[in-house]
Amino acid sequence: MRSTTVQTGTLYAILFAISSVHMLNDTMQAVVSALFPILQKSLLLSYGQIGWIAFTLNMTSSVMQPLVGFFSDKRPSPWMLPVGMGMSLLGMAGLAYAPSFWLVLLAVVFVGIGSAVFHPEGSRVVFFAAGGRRALAQSIYQVGGNTGSS
């Protein structure tokens, strides 16, 4: 007969791992804003076009996040974590090679959607790894995100 053990404590290795991924995810978002002067100079963009890039990033990452969370609550999907990060990776690669404003905008959509997909599932992982220390677990996760944003 096989015995099964149930982990009831806080899984710090998982918390620090998901916090590190949160840092990477939020760093990718911060890179878009950091690229504004370079994009403006290399593609001869107007301030209006830079504003559209910022608007697109914020709409896809922040506004879509609750929508993804709504669907993810009904049907948990652990595969969404690597898919979200993969979409962000495609967006970053697109930013590196985008020859025009419209392709920059498309790349930013991928970065934003990747972030919107990552956050709800990342929070679910934190919840499961927290054990009885949910506030500490959420704080560890947030520190990763805040570090990435800065």
JSON list of C-alpha atoms in Angstrom, two decimals:
[
{"chain": "A", "resi": 1, "resn": "MET", "atom": "CA", "xyz": [0.00, 0.00, 0.00]},
{"chain": "A", "resi": 2, "resn": "ARG", "atom": "CA", "xyz": [1.32, 3.38, -0.99]},
{"chain": "A", "resi": 3, "resn": "SER", "atom": "CA", "xyz": [1.31, 6.13, 1.59]},
{"chain": "A", "resi": 4, "resn": "THR", "atom": "CA", "xyz": [0.65, 9.68, 0.60]},
{"chain": "A", "resi": 5, "resn": "THR", "atom": "CA", "xyz": [1.85, 12.68, 2.50]},
{"chain": "A", "resi": 6, "resn": "VAL", "atom": "CA", "xyz": [0.10, 15.99, 2.40]},
{"chain": "A", "resi": 7, "resn": "GLN", "atom": "CA", "xyz": [2.19, 19.13, 2.67]},
{"chain": "A", "resi": 8, "resn": "THR", "atom": "CA", "xyz": [0.52, 21.56, 5.06]},
{"chain": "A", "resi": 9, "resn": "GLY", "atom": "CA", "xyz": [3.39, 23.96, 5.75]},
{"chain": "A", "resi": 10, "resn": "THR", "atom": "CA", "xyz": [4.54, 26.95, 3.78]},
{"chain": "A", "resi": 11, "resn": "LEU", "atom": "CA", "xyz": [6.58, 26.00, 0.71]},
{"chain": "A", "resi": 12, "resn": "TYR", "atom": "CA", "xyz": [9.21, 28.73, 0.67]},
{"chain": "A", "resi": 13, "resn": "ALA", "atom": "CA", "xyz": [11.10, 27.35, -2.35]},
{"chain": "A", "resi": 14, "resn": "ILE", "atom": "CA", "xyz": [7.91, 27.63, -4.44]},
{"chain": "A", "resi": 15, "resn": "LEU", "atom": "CA", "xyz": [7.18, 31.10, -3.07]},
{"chain": "A", "resi": 16, "resn": "PHE", "atom": "CA", "xyz": [10.65, 32.40, -3.90]},
{"chain": "A", "resi": 17, "resn": "ALA", "atom": "CA", "xyz": [10.52, 30.78, -7.34]},
{"chain": "A", "resi": 18, "resn": "ILE", "atom": "CA", "xyz": [7.15, 32.35, -8.24]},
{"chain": "A", "resi": 19, "resn": "SER", "atom": "CA", "xyz": [8.34, 35.66, -6.77]},
{"chain": "A", "resi": 20, "resn": "SER", "atom": "CA", "xyz": [11.38, 35.51, -9.08]},
{"chain": "A", "resi": 21, "resn": "VAL", "atom": "CA", "xyz": [9.17, 34.86, -12.09]},
{"chain": "A", "resi": 22, "resn": "HIS", "atom": "CA", "xyz": [6.93, 37.75, -10.97]},
{"chain": "A", "resi": 23, "resn": "MET", "atom": "CA", "xyz": [10.05, 39.92, -10.93]},
{"chain": "A", "resi": 24, "resn": "LEU", "atom": "CA", "xyz": [10.95, 38.87, -14.49]},
{"chain": "A", "resi": 25, "resn": "ASN", "atom": "CA", "xyz": [7.40, 39.46, -15.70]},
{"chain": "A", "resi": 26, "resn": "ASP", "atom": "CA", "xyz": [7.19, 42.95, -14.25]},
{"chain": "A", "resi": 27, "resn": "THR", "atom": "CA", "xyz": [10.71, 43.77, -15.48]},
{"chain": "A", "resi": 28, "resn": "MET", "atom": "CA", "xyz": [9.56, 43.01, -19.03]},
{"chain": "A", "resi": 29, "resn": "GLN", "atom": "CA", "xyz": [6.69, 45.46, -18.59]},
{"chain": "A", "resi": 30, "resn": "ALA", "atom": "CA", "xyz": [9.06, 48.12, -17.25]},
{"chain": "A", "resi": 31, "resn": "VAL", "atom": "CA", "xyz": [11.37, 47.65, -20.22]},
{"chain": "A", "resi": 32, "resn": "VAL", "atom": "CA", "xyz": [8.64, 48.89, -22.57]},
{"chain": "A", "resi": 33, "resn": "SER", "atom": "CA", "xyz": [8.52, 52.27, -20.81]},
{"chain": "A", "resi": 34, "resn": "ALA", "atom": "CA", "xyz": [12.31, 52.41, -20.64]},
{"chain": "A", "resi": 35, "resn": "LEU", "atom": "CA", "xyz": [12.42, 51.97, -24.43]},
{"chain": "A", "resi": 36, "resn": "PHE", "atom": "CA", "xyz": [10.29, 55.05, -25.15]},
{"chain": "A", "resi": 37, "resn": "PRO", "atom": "CA", "xyz": [13.23, 57.40, -25.90]},
{"chain": "A", "resi": 38, "resn": "ILE", "atom": "CA", "xyz": [14.95, 54.78, -28.06]},
{"chain": "A", "resi": 39, "resn": "LEU", "atom": "CA", "xyz": [11.77, 53.94, -29.96]},
{"chain": "A", "resi": 40, "resn": "GLN", "atom": "CA", "xyz": [10.97, 57.61, -30.45]},
{"chain": "A", "resi": 41, "resn": "LYS", "atom": "CA", "xyz": [14.40, 58.36, -31.88]},
{"chain": "A", "resi": 42, "resn": "SER", "atom": "CA", "xyz": [14.90, 55.22, -33.98]},
{"chain": "A", "resi": 43, "resn": "LEU", "atom": "CA", "xyz": [11.39, 55.03, -35.47]},
{"chain": "A", "resi": 44, "resn": "LEU", "atom": "CA", "xyz": [10.76, 58.81, -35.45]},
{"chain": "A", "resi": 45, "resn": "LEU", "atom": "CA", "xyz": [7.62, 58.40, -33.34]},
{"chain": "A", "resi": 46, "resn": "SER", "atom": "CA", "xyz": [5.49, 61.28, -32.13]},
{"chain": "A", "resi": 47, "resn": "TYR", "atom": "CA", "xyz": [4.53, 61.77, -28.51]},
{"chain": "A", "resi": 48, "resn": "GLY", "atom": "CA", "xyz": [1.04, 60.65, -29.48]},
{"chain": "A", "resi": 49, "resn": "GLN", "atom": "CA", "xyz": [2.38, 57.35, -30.77]},
{"chain": "A", "resi": 50, "resn": "ILE", "atom": "CA", "xyz": [4.41, 56.87, -27.58]},
{"chain": "A", "resi": 51, "resn": "GLY", "atom": "CA", "xyz": [1.19, 57.52, -25.66]},
{"chain": "A", "resi": 52, "resn": "TRP", "atom": "CA", "xyz": [-0.59, 54.83, -27.71]},
{"chain": "A", "resi": 53, "resn": "ILE", "atom": "CA", "xyz": [2.16, 52.36, -26.85]},
{"chain": "A", "resi": 54, "resn": "ALA", "atom": "CA", "xyz": [1.75, 53.13, -23.13]},
{"chain": "A", "resi": 55, "resn": "PHE", "atom": "CA", "xyz": [-2.04, 52.94, -23.42]},
{"chain": "A", "resi": 56, "resn": "THR", "atom": "CA", "xyz": [-1.86, 49.59, -25.21]},
{"chain": "A", "resi": 57, "resn": "LEU", "atom": "CA", "xyz": [0.46, 48.12, -22.57]},
{"chain": "A", "resi": 58, "resn": "ASN", "atom": "CA", "xyz": [-1.74, 49.29, -19.71]},
{"chain": "A", "resi": 59, "resn": "MET", "atom": "CA", "xyz": [-4.98, 48.12, -21.34]},
{"chain": "A", "resi": 60, "resn": "THR", "atom": "CA", "xyz": [-3.68, 44.68, -22.17]},
{"chain": "A", "resi": 61, "resn": "SER", "atom": "CA", "xyz": [-1.80, 44.05, -18.93]},
{"chain": "A", "resi": 62, "resn": "SER", "atom": "CA", "xyz": [-3.91, 45.73, -16.26]},
{"chain": "A", "resi": 63, "resn": "VAL", "atom": "CA", "xyz": [-7.43, 45.82, -17.64]},
{"chain": "A", "resi": 64, "resn": "MET", "atom": "CA", "xyz": [-7.37, 42.30, -19.07]},
{"chain": "A", "resi": 65, "resn": "GLN", "atom": "CA", "xyz": [-5.92, 40.82, -15.86]},
{"chain": "A", "resi": 66, "resn": "PRO", "atom": "CA", "xyz": [-9.28, 40.65, -14.01]},
{"chain": "A", "resi": 67, "resn": "LEU", "atom": "CA", "xyz": [-10.93, 39.17, -17.11]},
{"chain": "A", "resi": 68, "resn": "VAL", "atom": "CA", "xyz": [-8.34, 36.41, -17.28]},
{"chain": "A", "resi": 69, "resn": "GLY", "atom": "CA", "xyz": [-8.72, 35.90, -13.53]},
{"chain": "A", "resi": 70, "resn": "PHE", "atom": "CA", "xyz": [-12.50, 35.59, -13.88]},
{"chain": "A", "resi": 71, "resn": "PHE", "atom": "CA", "xyz": [-12.15, 32.76, -16.40]},
{"chain": "A", "resi": 72, "resn": "SER", "atom": "CA", "xyz": [-9.22, 31.19, -14.58]},
{"chain": "A", "resi": 73, "resn": "ASP", "atom": "CA", "xyz": [-11.25, 31.02, -11.35]},
{"chain": "A", "resi": 74, "resn": "LYS", "atom": "CA", "xyz": [-13.89, 28.96, -13.13]},
{"chain": "A", "resi": 75, "resn": "ARG", "atom": "CA", "xyz": [-11.38, 26.68, -14.82]},
{"chain": "A", "resi": 76, "resn": "PRO", "atom": "CA", "xyz": [-7.90, 26.66, -13.22]},
{"chain": "A", "resi": 77, "resn": "SER", "atom": "CA", "xyz": [-5.25, 26.26, -15.88]},
{"chain": "A", "resi": 78, "resn": "PRO", "atom": "CA", "xyz": [-1.67, 25.77, -14.66]},
{"chain": "A", "resi": 79, "resn": "TRP", "atom": "CA", "xyz": [-0.49, 25.75, -18.29]},
{"chain": "A", "resi": 80, "resn": "MET", "atom": "CA", "xyz": [-1.31, 29.47, -18.36]},
{"chain": "A", "resi": 81, "resn": "LEU", "atom": "CA", "xyz": [1.89, 30.33, -16.43]},
{"chain": "A", "resi": 82, "resn": "PRO", "atom": "CA", "xyz": [4.33, 29.19, -19.12]},
{"chain": "A", "resi": 83, "resn": "VAL", "atom": "CA", "xyz": [2.01, 30.39, -21.90]},
{"chain": "A", "resi": 84, "resn": "GLY", "atom": "CA", "xyz": [1.84, 33.86, -20.33]},
{"chain": "A", "resi": 85, "resn": "MET", "atom": "CA", "xyz": [5.60, 34.07, -19.99]},
{"chain": "A", "resi": 86, "resn": "GLY", "atom": "CA", "xyz": [6.01, 32.74, -23.53]},
{"chain": "A", "resi": 87, "resn": "MET", "atom": "CA", "xyz": [3.74, 35.47, -24.86]},
{"chain": "A", "resi": 88, "resn": "SER", "atom": "CA", "xyz": [5.81, 38.06, -23.02]},
{"chain": "A", "resi": 89, "resn": "LEU", "atom": "CA", "xyz": [8.94, 36.52, -24.53]},
{"chain": "A", "resi": 90, "resn": "LEU", "atom": "CA", "xyz": [7.46, 36.82, -28.02]},
{"chain": "A", "resi": 91, "resn": "GLY", "atom": "CA", "xyz": [6.56, 40.43, -27.27]},
{"chain": "A", "resi": 92, "resn": "MET", "atom": "CA", "xyz": [10.09, 41.24, -26.11]},
{"chain": "A", "resi": 93, "resn": "ALA", "atom": "CA", "xyz": [11.59, 39.61, -29.20]},
{"chain": "A", "resi": 94, "resn": "GLY", "atom": "CA", "xyz": [9.11, 41.56, -31.30]},
{"chain": "A", "resi": 95, "resn": "LEU", "atom": "CA", "xyz": [10.17, 44.81, -29.63]},
{"chain": "A", "resi": 96, "resn": "ALA", "atom": "CA", "xyz": [13.79, 44.06, -30.42]},
{"chain": "A", "resi": 97, "resn": "TYR", "atom": "CA", "xyz": [13.15, 43.68, -34.13]},
{"chain": "A", "resi": 98, "resn": "ALA", "atom": "CA", "xyz": [10.02, 45.76, -34.82]},
{"chain": "A", "resi": 99, "resn": "PRO", "atom": "CA", "xyz": [10.70, 48.01, -37.80]},
{"chain": "A", "resi": 100, "resn": "SER", "atom": "CA", "xyz": [7.55, 50.12, -37.47]},
{"chain": "A", "resi": 101, "resn": "PHE", "atom": "CA", "xyz": [5.12, 51.66, -35.02]},
{"chain": "A", "resi": 102, "resn": "TRP", "atom": "CA", "xyz": [2.42, 49.07, -35.76]},
{"chain": "A", "resi": 103, "resn": "LEU", "atom": "CA", "xyz": [4.73, 46.14, -35.10]},
{"chain": "A", "resi": 104, "resn": "VAL", "atom": "CA", "xyz": [5.90, 47.79, -31.85]},
{"chain": "A", "resi": 105, "resn": "LEU", "atom": "CA", "xyz": [2.24, 48.07, -30.87]},
{"chain": "A", "resi": 106, "resn": "LEU", "atom": "CA", "xyz": [1.68, 44.38, -31.69]},
{"chain": "A", "resi": 107, "resn": "ALA", "atom": "CA", "xyz": [4.74, 43.39, -29.65]},
{"chain": "A", "resi": 108, "resn": "VAL", "atom": "CA", "xyz": [3.46, 45.44, -26.71]},
{"chain": "A", "resi": 109, "resn": "VAL", "atom": "CA", "xyz": [0.12, 43.63, -26.95]},
{"chain": "A", "resi": 110, "resn": "PHE", "atom": "CA", "xyz": [1.97, 40.33, -26.52]},
{"chain": "A", "resi": 111, "resn": "VAL", "atom": "CA", "xyz": [3.91, 41.65, -23.50]},
{"chain": "A", "resi": 112, "resn": "GLY", "atom": "CA", "xyz": [0.68, 42.96, -21.93]},
{"chain": "A", "resi": 113, "resn": "ILE", "atom": "CA", "xyz": [-1.38, 39.83, -22.56]},
{"chain": "A", "resi": 114, "resn": "GLY", "atom": "CA", "xyz": [1.47, 37.69, -21.24]},
{"chain": "A", "resi": 115, "resn": "SER", "atom": "CA", "xyz": [1.42, 39.71, -18.04]},
{"chain": "A", "resi": 116, "resn": "ALA", "atom": "CA", "xyz": [-2.38, 39.57, -17.78]},
{"chain": "A", "resi": 117, "resn": "VAL", "atom": "CA", "xyz": [-2.29, 35.79, -18.15]},
{"chain": "A", "resi": 118, "resn": "PHE", "atom": "CA", "xyz": [0.58, 35.32, -15.68]},
{"chain": "A", "resi": 119, "resn": "HIS", "atom": "CA", "xyz": [-0.71, 37.26, -12.67]},
{"chain": "A", "resi": 120, "resn": "PRO", "atom": "CA", "xyz": [-3.94, 35.36, -11.82]},
{"chain": "A", "resi": 121, "resn": "GLU", "atom": "CA", "xyz": [-2.29, 31.95, -12.07]},
{"chain": "A", "resi": 122, "resn": "GLY", "atom": "CA", "xyz": [0.77, 33.21, -10.21]},
{"chain": "A", "resi": 123, "resn": "SER", "atom": "CA", "xyz": [-1.50, 34.31, -7.37]},
{"chain": "A", "resi": 124, "resn": "ARG", "atom": "CA", "xyz": [-3.09, 30.86, -7.34]},
{"chain": "A", "resi": 125, "resn": "VAL", "atom": "CA", "xyz": [0.34, 29.23, -6.95]},
{"chain": "A", "resi": 126, "resn": "VAL", "atom": "CA", "xyz": [1.09, 31.59, -4.07]},
{"chain": "A", "resi": 127, "resn": "PHE", "atom": "CA", "xyz": [-2.19, 30.64, -2.39]},
{"chain": "A", "resi": 128, "resn": "PHE", "atom": "CA", "xyz": [-1.43, 26.91, -2.63]},
{"chain": "A", "resi": 129, "resn": "ALA", "atom": "CA", "xyz": [2.19, 27.28, -1.47]},
{"chain": "A", "resi": 130, "resn": "ALA", "atom": "CA", "xyz": [1.27, 29.56, 1.44]},
{"chain": "A", "resi": 131, "resn": "GLY", "atom": "CA", "xyz": [0.12, 26.89, 3.85]},
{"chain": "A", "resi": 132, "resn": "GLY", "atom": "CA", "xyz": [-1.09, 28.83, 6.87]},
{"chain": "A", "resi": 133, "resn": "ARG", "atom": "CA", "xyz": [1.00, 31.91, 6.11]},
{"chain": "A", "resi": 134, "resn": "ARG", "atom": "CA", "xyz": [-1.00, 33.57, 3.35]},
{"chain": "A", "resi": 135, "resn": "ALA", "atom": "CA", "xyz": [-0.09, 37.17, 4.17]},
{"chain": "A", "resi": 136, "resn": "LEU", "atom": "CA", "xyz": [3.64, 36.37, 4.24]},
{"chain": "A", "resi": 137, "resn": "ALA", "atom": "CA", "xyz": [3.32, 34.38, 1.02]},
{"chain": "A", "resi": 138, "resn": "GLN", "atom": "CA", "xyz": [1.53, 37.23, -0.77]},
{"chain": "A", "resi": 139, "resn": "SER", "atom": "CA", "xyz": [4.16, 39.66, 0.50]},
{"chain": "A", "resi": 140, "resn": "ILE", "atom": "CA", "xyz": [6.99, 37.51, -0.89]},
{"chain": "A", "resi": 141, "resn": "TYR", "atom": "CA", "xyz": [5.18, 37.39, -4.24]},
{"chain": "A", "resi": 142, "resn": "GLN", "atom": "CA", "xyz": [4.66, 41.19, -4.22]},
{"chain": "A", "resi": 143, "resn": "VAL", "atom": "CA", "xyz": [8.30, 41.89, -3.43]},
{"chain": "A", "resi": 144, "resn": "GLY", "atom": "CA", "xyz": [9.21, 40.10, -6.65]},
{"chain": "A", "resi": 145, "resn": "GLY", "atom": "CA", "xyz": [6.78, 42.20, -8.67]},
{"chain": "A", "resi": 146, "resn": "ASN", "atom": "CA", "xyz": [7.83, 45.46, -7.05]},
{"chain": "A", "resi": 147, "resn": "THR", "atom": "CA", "xyz": [11.50, 44.64, -7.62]},
{"chain": "A", "resi": 148, "resn": "GLY", "atom": "CA", "xyz": [10.79, 43.96, -11.29]},
{"chain": "A", "resi": 149, "resn": "SER", "atom": "CA", "xyz": [8.87, 47.20, -11.71]},
{"chain": "A", "resi": 150, "resn": "SER", "atom": "CA", "xyz": [11.65, 49.23, -10.17]}
]
